[in-house]
Coordinates of C-alpha atoms (C1' of nucleotides) in Angstrom, one line a residue:
Chain A
M730 CA 0.0 0.0 0.0
T731 CA 1.2 3.4 -0.7
N732 CA 0.3 6.9 0.3
G733 CA 1.6 9.5 -2.1
G734 CA 4.5 7.3 -2.8
K735 CA 5.1 6.7 0.8
E736 CA 4.9 3.2 2.0
I737 CA 2.3 2.5 4.6
V738 CA 2.8 -0.5 6.8
M739 CA -0.2 -1.8 8.6
I740 CA 0.2 -3.7 11.7
I741 CA -2.8 -5.4 13.1
W742 CA -2.7 -5.9 16.8
E743 CA -4.8 -8.3 18.7
D744 CA -7.3 -7.1 21.1
D745 CA -5.2 -7.6 24.1
A746 CA -3.2 -4.6 23.0
I747 CA -6.0 -2.2 23.4
E748 CA -4.5 -0.5 26.3
D749 CA -1.1 -0.9 24.9
D750 CA 0.7 2.1 23.4
R751 CA 1.3 -0.1 20.4
T752 CA -2.3 0.5 19.4
K753 CA -1.4 4.1 18.7
K754 CA -1.2 4.9 15.0
K755 CA 2.4 4.9 14.1
E756 CA 3.6 7.2 11.4
C757 CA 7.2 7.5 10.7
S758 CA 8.9 10.6 9.6
N759 CA 9.1 11.8 6.1
D760 CA 11.4 9.2 4.8
G761 CA 10.3 6.1 6.7
P762 CA 7.3 4.0 6.2
V763 CA 4.0 5.0 7.8
V764 CA 3.1 2.4 10.3
V765 CA -0.6 2.2 11.0
A766 CA -1.5 -0.2 13.8
L767 CA -4.9 -1.6 13.3
R768 CA -7.0 -3.1 16.0
K769 CA -9.0 -6.3 16.0
G770 CA -11.6 -7.6 18.4
P771 CA -14.6 -6.0 19.9
W772 CA -15.5 -2.5 19.0
T773 CA -15.6 0.1 21.7
A774 CA -18.3 2.7 22.1
E775 CA -15.9 5.4 21.0
E776 CA -15.0 3.6 17.9
D777 CA -18.7 3.1 17.1
R778 CA -19.2 6.8 17.6
I779 CA -16.4 7.7 15.3
L780 CA -17.6 5.4 12.6
T781 CA -21.2 6.5 12.9
E782 CA -20.2 10.1 12.6
Y783 CA -18.0 9.4 9.7
V784 CA -20.6 7.4 7.8
T785 CA -23.3 9.9 8.6
K786 CA -21.2 12.6 7.2
H787 CA -19.7 10.9 4.2
G788 CA -22.0 8.0 3.5
E789 CA -21.4 4.4 3.0
G790 CA -18.7 2.9 0.8
N791 CA -15.1 3.6 0.3
W792 CA -14.4 1.8 3.5
N793 CA -10.7 1.6 3.1
V794 CA -10.4 5.4 3.4
V795 CA -12.4 5.4 6.6
Q796 CA -9.4 4.6 8.6
K797 CA -7.3 7.3 7.0
N798 CA -10.0 10.0 7.3
S799 CA -11.5 9.2 10.6
G800 CA -8.6 8.1 12.5
L801 CA -10.2 4.8 13.4
L802 CA -7.6 2.1 13.8
R803 CA -9.7 -0.4 12.0
C804 CA -9.4 -1.8 8.5
G805 CA -12.0 -0.9 6.0
K806 CA -13.4 -4.4 6.0
S807 CA -14.0 -4.3 9.7
C808 CA -15.6 -0.8 9.5
R809 CA -18.0 -2.0 6.8
L810 CA -19.0 -5.0 8.8
R811 CA -19.5 -3.0 12.0
W812 CA -21.6 -0.5 10.2
I813 CA -23.7 -3.0 8.3
N814 CA -24.2 -5.4 11.2
H815 CA -24.5 -3.1 14.1
L816 CA -24.5 0.7 13.5
R817 CA -26.9 1.1 10.6
P818 CA -29.9 3.1 11.8
D819 CA -32.4 0.8 10.1
L820 CA -31.4 -2.3 12.0
R821 CA -33.8 -4.0 14.2
K822 CA -32.5 -4.8 17.6
D823 CA -35.3 -6.9 18.9
P824 CA -35.1 -10.7 19.1
M825 CA -36.0 -12.7 16.1
S826 CA -39.8 -13.2 16.1
P827 CA -41.4 -16.5 15.5
E828 CA -42.7 -15.0 12.2
E829 CA -39.3 -14.1 11.1
A830 CA -38.0 -17.5 12.2
E831 CA -40.7 -19.0 10.0
I832 CA -39.6 -16.9 7.1
I833 CA -36.0 -17.9 7.5
V834 CA -36.9 -21.6 7.5
E835 CA -38.9 -21.2 4.4
L836 CA -36.3 -19.2 2.7
H837 CA -33.6 -21.6 3.7
S838 CA -35.6 -24.5 2.3
I839 CA -35.4 -22.7 -1.1
L840 CA -32.3 -20.7 -1.1
G841 CA -30.0 -22.7 1.1
N842 CA -27.2 -20.7 2.7
K843 CA -27.8 -17.6 0.7
W844 CA -28.0 -15.3 3.7
A845 CA -27.5 -12.2 1.8
K846 CA -30.5 -13.0 -0.5
M847 CA -32.7 -13.7 2.5
V848 CA -32.1 -10.2 3.9
Q849 CA -34.4 -8.6 1.4
F850 CA -37.3 -10.5 2.9
L851 CA -36.3 -9.6 6.5
P852 CA -36.0 -5.9 6.7
G853 CA -33.8 -4.7 9.5
R854 CA -32.0 -8.0 9.8
T855 CA -28.5 -8.7 8.7
D856 CA -27.2 -11.7 6.9
N857 CA -25.0 -12.4 9.8
E858 CA -27.9 -12.4 12.1
I859 CA -29.9 -14.7 9.9
K860 CA -26.9 -17.0 9.5
N861 CA -26.3 -17.1 13.3
F862 CA -29.9 -17.8 13.9
W863 CA -30.0 -20.6 11.4
N864 CA -26.8 -22.2 12.6
T865 CA -27.9 -22.1 16.2
R866 CA -31.3 -23.5 15.4
R867 CA -29.8 -26.2 13.2
K868 CA -27.4 -27.2 15.8
R869 CA -30.2 -27.4 18.4
L870 CA -32.4 -29.5 16.2
K871 CA -29.6 -31.7 15.2
R872 CA -28.9 -32.4 18.8
A873 CA -32.5 -33.2 19.4
K874 CA -32.5 -35.4 16.2
L875 CA -35.2 -33.3 14.7
A876 CA -35.5 -32.2 11.1
S877 CA -34.3 -28.8 10.2
Y878 CA -37.5 -28.2 8.3
P879 CA -40.8 -28.6 10.1
D880 CA -43.7 -30.5 8.6
N881 CA -45.6 -27.3 7.9
V882 CA -43.0 -26.2 5.5
Q883 CA -43.4 -29.4 3.5
L884 CA -47.2 -29.2 3.7
Q885 CA -47.2 -25.6 2.7
V886 CA -45.1 -26.4 -0.2
L887 CA -47.5 -29.2 -1.1
N888 CA -50.6 -27.1 -1.0
E889 CA -49.1 -24.3 -2.9
E890 CA -47.5 -26.3 -5.5
Q891 CA -50.5 -28.5 -6.1
Q892 CA -52.4 -25.4 -7.0
Q893 CA -49.7 -23.6 -8.8
Q894 CA -47.5 -26.1 -10.4
T895 CA -46.1 -23.9 -13.0
Q896 CA -45.1 -21.1 -10.7
I897 CA -41.8 -19.4 -10.5
L898 CA -40.1 -21.1 -7.7
G899 CA -37.3 -22.3 -9.8
A900 CA -36.8 -19.0 -11.4
F901 CA -36.3 -17.4 -8.1
D902 CA -32.8 -18.6 -7.6
G903 CA -32.3 -20.4 -10.7
G904 CA -33.5 -23.8 -9.7
I905 CA -35.9 -25.9 -7.8
N906 CA -34.2 -26.4 -4.6
P907 CA -35.1 -29.0 -2.1
P908 CA -35.2 -28.2 1.5
Y909 CA -31.7 -27.3 1.6
E910 CA -30.8 -29.7 4.3
L911 CA -32.1 -32.5 2.2
S912 CA -29.5 -31.8 -0.4
Q913 CA -26.9 -32.2 2.2
E914 CA -27.9 -35.5 3.5
N915 CA -27.5 -39.1 2.4
G916 CA -28.7 -42.5 2.9
S917 CA -29.0 -45.3 0.5
E918 CA -28.2 -44.6 -3.0
I919 CA -30.2 -42.9 -5.6
S920 CA -29.0 -40.3 -8.0
Y921 CA -30.3 -37.9 -10.5
C922 CA -29.0 -35.9 -13.3
I923 CA -30.9 -34.2 -15.9
N924 CA -29.9 -35.2 -19.3
E925 CA -30.8 -32.9 -22.0
C926 CA -32.6 -29.8 -22.3
A927 CA -32.7 -26.7 -24.3
N928 CA -32.5 -25.8 -27.8
S929 CA -32.5 -22.3 -29.1
N930 CA -36.0 -21.1 -29.3
H931 CA -36.2 -19.7 -25.9
Q932 CA -39.3 -21.6 -25.0
M933 CA -39.5 -24.2 -22.5
D934 CA -41.8 -26.0 -20.2
S935 CA -40.5 -29.4 -19.6
F936 CA -38.0 -28.7 -16.9
H937 CA -40.5 -27.8 -14.4
P938 CA -40.8 -30.9 -12.4
A939 CA -44.5 -30.7 -12.8
N940 CA -43.9 -31.7 -16.3
M941 CA -41.9 -34.7 -15.4
L942 CA -43.3 -38.1 -14.9
V943 CA -42.0 -40.5 -12.4
Q944 CA -42.5 -44.1 -12.7
D945 CA -41.4 -46.9 -10.5
F946 CA -40.5 -50.4 -11.4
Q947 CA -44.0 -51.5 -10.8
S948 CA -45.1 -49.2 -13.6
E949 CA -46.8 -46.8 -11.3
I950 CA -46.7 -43.4 -12.6
Y951 CA -46.3 -40.4 -10.3
A952 CA -46.7 -36.9 -11.4
L953 CA -43.7 -35.1 -10.3
T954 CA -45.3 -31.9 -9.4
D955 CA -42.4 -30.8 -7.4
P956 CA -39.6 -32.3 -5.5
F957 CA -41.6 -32.3 -2.4
S958 CA -45.0 -33.5 -3.4
A959 CA -43.8 -36.2 -5.8
G960 CA -41.6 -37.8 -3.2
L961 CA -38.6 -37.6 -5.4
P962 CA -35.5 -36.0 -4.3
P963 CA -35.8 -32.5 -5.4
L964 CA -33.6 -30.9 -7.9
V965 CA -30.9 -28.9 -6.4
H966 CA -28.5 -26.2 -7.5
L967 CA -25.1 -27.3 -8.4
S968 CA -23.1 -28.4 -5.6
D969 CA -19.8 -26.9 -4.8
E970 CA -18.6 -30.2 -3.5
P971 CA -15.8 -31.4 -5.7
E972 CA -16.9 -34.9 -5.2
C973 CA -20.2 -34.3 -6.8
G974 CA -19.6 -31.2 -8.8
L975 CA -19.6 -30.6 -12.4
G976 CA -18.7 -33.5 -14.5
S977 CA -19.2 -36.1 -11.8
P978 CA -21.9 -38.6 -11.5
I979 CA -24.4 -37.1 -9.2
Y980 CA -25.7 -39.3 -6.4
Y981 CA -28.2 -38.7 -3.8
Q982 CA -28.9 -41.1 -1.1
F983 CA -32.0 -41.8 0.8
T984 CA -32.4 -43.1 4.2
N985 CA -34.6 -45.8 5.5
N986 CA -38.0 -44.8 4.2
F987 CA -36.7 -44.3 0.8
A988 CA -36.0 -46.9 -1.8
P989 CA -33.0 -48.4 -0.3
S990 CA -32.0 -50.3 -3.4
C991 CA -32.9 -48.1 -6.2
S992 CA -30.5 -46.2 -8.2
S993 CA -31.5 -43.9 -10.9
V994 CA -29.6 -41.5 -12.9
I995 CA -31.0 -38.5 -14.7
S996 CA -28.0 -37.6 -16.7
R997 CA -27.7 -34.1 -17.8
N998 CA -25.7 -31.8 -19.8
D999 CA -26.3 -28.6 -21.6
H1000 CA -28.9 -26.3 -20.3
A1001 CA -31.2 -26.7 -17.4
L1002 CA -32.4 -23.2 -17.3
V1003 CA -36.0 -22.3 -17.2
C1004 CA -37.4 -18.9 -16.9
G1005 CA -41.0 -18.4 -16.0
N1006 CA -41.4 -22.0 -15.2
S1007 CA -39.3 -23.6 -12.6
F1008 CA -36.4 -25.6 -13.6
G1009 CA -33.8 -27.6 -11.9
F1010 CA -30.9 -29.8 -12.3
A1011 CA -29.6 -32.2 -9.9
S1012 CA -26.6 -32.4 -7.9
F1013 CA -27.2 -34.6 -5.0
D1014 CA -24.6 -34.8 -2.5
G1015 CA -24.2 -38.3 -1.3
L1016 CA -21.3 -37.6 0.9
L1017 CA -23.0 -36.2 3.9
D1018 CA -23.4 -37.6 7.2
E1019 CA -26.6 -36.8 8.9
P1020 CA -29.4 -38.8 7.6
M1021 CA -31.4 -38.1 10.7
E1022 CA -32.3 -34.7 9.4
L1023 CA -34.2 -36.1 6.5
F1024 CA -37.9 -35.8 6.9
P1025 CA -40.5 -38.0 5.4
L1026 CA -41.6 -37.1 2.0
P1027 CA -45.3 -37.3 1.1
I1028 CA -45.0 -40.2 -1.1
P1029 CA -43.1 -43.1 0.4
F1030 CA -40.2 -44.1 -1.6
D1031 CA -39.9 -47.6 -0.7
S1032 CA -41.8 -48.7 -3.7
V1033 CA -40.5 -46.1 -6.1
D1034 CA -37.5 -47.5 -7.5
A1035 CA -36.9 -44.2 -9.0
Y1036 CA -37.5 -44.5 -12.6
A1037 CA -38.2 -41.1 -13.8
Q1038 CA -38.9 -39.7 -17.1
A1039 CA -39.7 -36.3 -18.4
H1040 CA -41.9 -35.8 -21.3
V1041 CA -40.4 -34.1 -24.2
P1042 CA -42.6 -31.5 -25.6
S1043 CA -43.4 -31.9 -29.2
T1044 CA -43.9 -28.2 -29.6
S1045 CA -42.9 -25.3 -27.5
V1046 CA -45.3 -24.4 -24.9
Q1047 CA -45.6 -20.9 -23.7
S1048 CA -44.8 -20.6 -20.1
E1049 CA -47.4 -19.1 -17.9
C1050 CA -47.0 -15.6 -17.0
V1051 CA -46.3 -15.0 -13.4
P1052 CA -48.1 -11.8 -12.4
P1053 CA -47.1 -10.3 -9.1
Q1054 CA -50.3 -11.2 -7.5
N1055 CA -49.9 -14.8 -8.5
D1056 CA -47.7 -15.9 -5.8
G1057 CA -45.3 -18.8 -5.8
M1058 CA -44.5 -20.8 -2.9
L1059 CA -42.0 -18.5 -1.3
E1060 CA -44.2 -15.6 -2.1
A1061 CA -47.1 -17.2 -0.4
V1062 CA -45.1 -18.0 2.6
V1063 CA -43.8 -14.6 2.9
H1064 CA -47.2 -13.1 2.4
Q1065 CA -48.7 -15.3 4.9
V1066 CA -46.1 -14.7 7.5
L1067 CA -45.9 -11.0 7.0
S1068 CA -49.7 -10.7 7.1
N1069 CA -49.6 -12.5 10.4
S1070 CA -46.7 -10.6 11.7
R1071 CA -46.9 -8.2 14.5
P1072 CA -48.2 -4.8 13.9
Q1073 CA -45.0 -3.2 15.0
S1074 CA -43.3 -4.7 12.0
T1075 CA -41.3 -2.1 10.4
P1076 CA -43.0 -0.3 7.5
E1077 CA -40.3 -1.4 5.3
S1078 CA -41.4 -4.9 5.8
H1079 CA -44.5 -4.3 3.9
N1080 CA -42.6 -2.7 1.1
S1081 CA -40.1 -5.4 0.8
P1082 CA -40.0 -7.0 -2.6
T1083 CA -41.7 -10.2 -3.0
V1084 CA -40.4 -12.9 -5.3
S1085 CA -43.1 -12.2 -7.8
D1086 CA -42.5 -8.5 -7.6
L1087 CA -38.9 -9.1 -8.4
L1088 CA -39.5 -11.6 -11.1
A1089 CA -42.1 -9.4 -12.7
T1090 CA -39.6 -6.8 -13.2
I1091 CA -37.1 -8.8 -15.2
P1092 CA -37.1 -8.0 -18.8
H1093 CA -37.2 -11.4 -20.2
E1094 CA -34.7 -10.6 -22.8
S1095 CA -32.2 -10.1 -20.1
L1096 CA -32.5 -13.7 -19.1
P1097 CA -30.1 -16.0 -20.6
G1098 CA -30.9 -18.1 -23.5
P1099 CA -29.5 -21.4 -24.5
K1100 CA -26.1 -21.5 -26.0
S1101 CA -26.1 -24.9 -27.5
S1102 CA -28.3 -27.4 -29.1
V1103 CA -29.8 -30.5 -27.6
R1104 CA -27.5 -33.4 -27.7
E1105 CA -28.3 -36.7 -26.3
M1106 CA -25.7 -38.5 -24.4
S1107 CA -26.0 -41.8 -22.6
P1108 CA -24.7 -42.1 -19.1
T1109 CA -22.1 -44.4 -20.4
E1110 CA -20.9 -42.0 -22.9
E1111 CA -21.2 -39.3 -20.4
F1112 CA -18.8 -40.9 -18.0
S1113 CA -16.5 -42.2 -20.7
R1114 CA -16.0 -38.7 -22.0
P1115 CA -15.5 -36.8 -18.8
D1116 CA -13.9 -33.8 -20.5
E1117 CA -16.8 -33.2 -22.7
F1118 CA -19.2 -33.7 -19.8
V1119 CA -17.3 -31.3 -17.7
N1120 CA -17.4 -28.8 -20.5
D1121 CA -21.1 -29.2 -20.7
Q1122 CA -21.5 -28.8 -17.0
A1123 CA -19.3 -25.7 -17.1
R1124 CA -21.5 -24.3 -19.8
L1125 CA -24.6 -25.1 -17.8
S1126 CA -23.1 -23.5 -14.8
E1127 CA -22.3 -20.5 -16.9
D1128 CA -25.9 -20.2 -18.0
M1129 CA -27.0 -20.5 -14.4
T1130 CA -24.7 -17.7 -13.3
E1131 CA -26.1 -15.6 -16.1
F1132 CA -29.6 -16.3 -15.1
L1133 CA -29.0 -15.6 -11.5
D1134 CA -27.4 -12.4 -12.5
A1135 CA -30.4 -11.5 -14.4
V1136 CA -32.6 -12.2 -11.4
E1137 CA -30.4 -10.2 -9.2
R1138 CA -30.6 -7.2 -11.5
K1139 CA -34.3 -7.1 -11.1
P1140 CA -34.5 -4.5 -8.3
Q1141 CA -33.1 -1.8 -10.4
H1142 CA -36.1 -2.1 -12.7
C1143 CA -38.5 -1.8 -9.9
G1144 CA -39.4 1.7 -10.7
N1145 CA -40.6 0.8 -14.0
P1146 CA -41.6 -2.8 -13.9
A1147 CA -41.9 -4.6 -17.1
P1148 CA -44.4 -7.4 -17.1
F1149 CA -42.7 -10.7 -17.1
N1150 CA -44.4 -12.7 -19.8
G1151 CA -42.7 -15.9 -18.9
D1152 CA -41.9 -17.0 -22.4
V1153 CA -38.2 -17.0 -21.9
G1154 CA -37.8 -20.6 -21.1
L1155 CA -36.0 -23.1 -23.2
D1156 CA -37.3 -25.9 -25.2
S1157 CA -36.0 -29.0 -23.7
S1158 CA -36.0 -32.6 -23.6
L1159 CA -35.3 -34.5 -20.5
E1160 CA -34.3 -38.0 -20.1
I1161 CA -34.2 -39.8 -16.9
R1162 CA -32.7 -43.2 -16.9
N1163 CA -32.7 -45.9 -14.4
F1164 CA -29.7 -47.9 -13.4
D1165 CA -29.2 -50.7 -11.0
P1166 CA -26.4 -50.3 -8.4
S1167 CA -24.0 -52.0 -10.7
G1168 CA -24.4 -49.3 -13.2
Q1169 CA -26.5 -51.3 -15.7
E1170 CA -29.2 -49.3 -17.3
K1171 CA -32.5 -50.9 -16.4
H1172 CA -34.9 -49.1 -18.6
E1173 CA -35.0 -46.3 -21.0
T1174 CA -37.7 -44.3 -22.6
S1175 CA -37.8 -41.4 -24.8
Chain B
dA967 C1' -18.3 -21.9 44.5
dA968 C1' -16.4 -24.1 40.6
dC969 C1' -17.0 -26.2 36.6
dC970 C1' -19.3 -27.5 32.4
dT971 C1' -22.4 -26.9 28.6
dG972 C1' -25.3 -24.6 25.5
dC973 C1' -26.5 -20.6 23.3
dA974 C1' -26.4 -16.1 21.0
dC975 C1' -23.9 -13.0 19.1
dA976 C1' -19.8 -10.6 17.3
dA977 C1' -15.9 -10.6 14.6
dC978 C1' -12.6 -12.4 11.6
dC979 C1' -10.9 -15.0 7.5
dG980 C1' -10.6 -16.6 3.0
dC981 C1' -12.5 -16.3 -1.1
dT982 C1' -14.9 -14.5 -5.2
dC983 C1' -16.5 -11.0 -8.1
dA984 C1' -16.9 -6.4 -10.1
dT985 C1' -14.7 -2.4 -11.4
dA986 C1' -10.9 0.6 -12.3
dT987 C1' -6.5 1.4 -14.1
Chain C
dA1077 C1' -5.7 -8.3 -21.5
dA1078 C1' -3.6 -8.2 -17.2
dT1079 C1' -3.4 -6.5 -12.8
dA1080 C1' -4.9 -4.1 -8.6
dT1081 C1' -8.3 -2.8 -5.6
dG1082 C1' -12.6 -2.6 -3.2
dA1083 C1' -16.8 -4.7 -1.8
dG1084 C1' -19.4 -8.4 -0.6
dC1085 C1' -20.4 -13.2 0.8
dG1086 C1' -20.3 -17.4 3.4
dG1087 C1' -17.8 -20.2 6.8
dT1088 C1' -15.6 -20.4 11.0
dT1089 C1' -14.0 -19.0 15.4
dG1090 C1' -14.0 -16.4 19.6
dT1091 C1' -16.4 -14.4 23.6
dG1092 C1' -19.6 -13.6 27.2
dC1093 C1' -23.6 -15.0 29.6
dA1094 C1' -27.0 -18.1 31.6
dG1095 C1' -28.3 -22.3 33.5
dG1096 C1' -27.4 -26.8 35.3
dT1097 C1' -24.6 -30.1 38.0

DNA sequence: AACCTGCACAACCGCTCATAT
DNA sequence: AATATGAGCGGTTGTGCAGGT
C-alpha cells in the first residue's frame, strides 16, 4: 500500500493490545514508512461513535479510506462489517420473532445458505444475524435429532404447488431447490441428473418438475409436481462439492423410508435453465453424514425405484405468466407470514420486494438463452467422456450464473416494472434413466 | 463456588466478483 | 488483456452469559 509514494505498513494488533501504546497509530517521519497499527476484536463505544459520525457525514462505501480519514484504527473491512451489522440506523435490535423464524426456515428451504439473499425478505435484519440464527437452530435441532424443516414447510409447499405447479419457484434462484438440508444428507443410493434440455427457441416448459413423470418399477406413474410432493428427491442447485460437482456422476442417497436399493440417474448436460417456469438440475450430495435430518416425503419411496422420465414437448409451450399477485411458494409463505406478523413490524417490511415482484420486473430478454443445441448422451458416454461432460456442465453453470445475475438485476427495474411474460424458457428434452447399483441401465424411454 | 455446557452474538478470515487502471 | 483494488459473501471461530450439575 502506498500513500503518495510513501509506503504504509499496517500492523494489526490483537485485542489484548487495546490499552497498549502499540495501538497508537504509528507514522514515521518523512522518509520512513508510515506504520498504522490496526486493532482487532470487539469495538468500543468510542469507535462506534467515530464510525457512525463518519458514515453519517460521508455516506457508506469507500471503506478503506475510513481509517485514514476518521482516525479509526480499524481496517475498511472491519468498518464495513461493523456498520452493516450493528450501526446502521435501520437495523432491528429486537429478538427474532417467530414469524421471522418461519420466514427464515422457508427461505432456507429454497435458497440454502444464501444469507444475503434472505435479507431482502427480512428488513432490519442482517445476513450475519440470519446466519447465526439458522446455525444455532440447526445445531439445536440436530442435537434433538429433529428435522431442520418442520412439517408445515413441507405441507405448505404441497398445498401451494398443487395449486400452482407452474409457478416461479425455480426462477427465483435459478433452480428448484429441495429443502436445503435434504440436499446435504444421504442414505441409500439414488441419484439424479438431468440429461438434455434446451434448444435455441427460448421456449420451455418441460423442466418444471411438474412436467416430469416419475414411474417406479411397478409401472406406477407419479406426477412429479415438485420435488416435495412427488416424493422424489428434489432438484438442487449445483453443488460446490468437488466430489459431486460438475462432471461427476451425481448421487443422492435416501435413508430408511426411501428406496434403499434403487439407483436412478438422470443424466444431464447442456442447459437446465428455465425462466418463467421452474427448472432444476440435480446435484445430490451423497457424501454427507446426517441422515437423521431427513424428513418423510409425502409419497413413500420404498416402492418407487426411481425410474423417472420427463416428457419431451413436441412443440414449444408458452410458459405461464407470473403476475405479481400470483404468488409462488416462497411468495405465499412470505405473504402469509408477513400478514400475520406483529403490527409493529417495520413499515419497510410491507414494502419489501416479493419474489413475484422481483421476477415481474425482469425484462425477459435479459434472461439467458441457451447456448447450445440439444444433444443426447448416454450415461455411459457421459462418463466415458469426462472432459466433454465437464465442459457441458461448465457451460450449464455459466448459464446458471447468467440467469442468477439477471434475477439479481431485477430490483433496479422496480421503478418501471416490465411485465414478465414468462416465455423465456428453453425448449428441452429431458431423459431420466434408471440404473441398478452396478451401473447397468435398467430401462429407458424417450 | 467451581466447573461444564449450550447458546447467542460478534468478529474475523478466505475467497470471489466487479470495477478501475 | 492483465493487474490491482474494493466490496461483498459465506464459513468459521471467539467471547460472554445463563443455567445446570
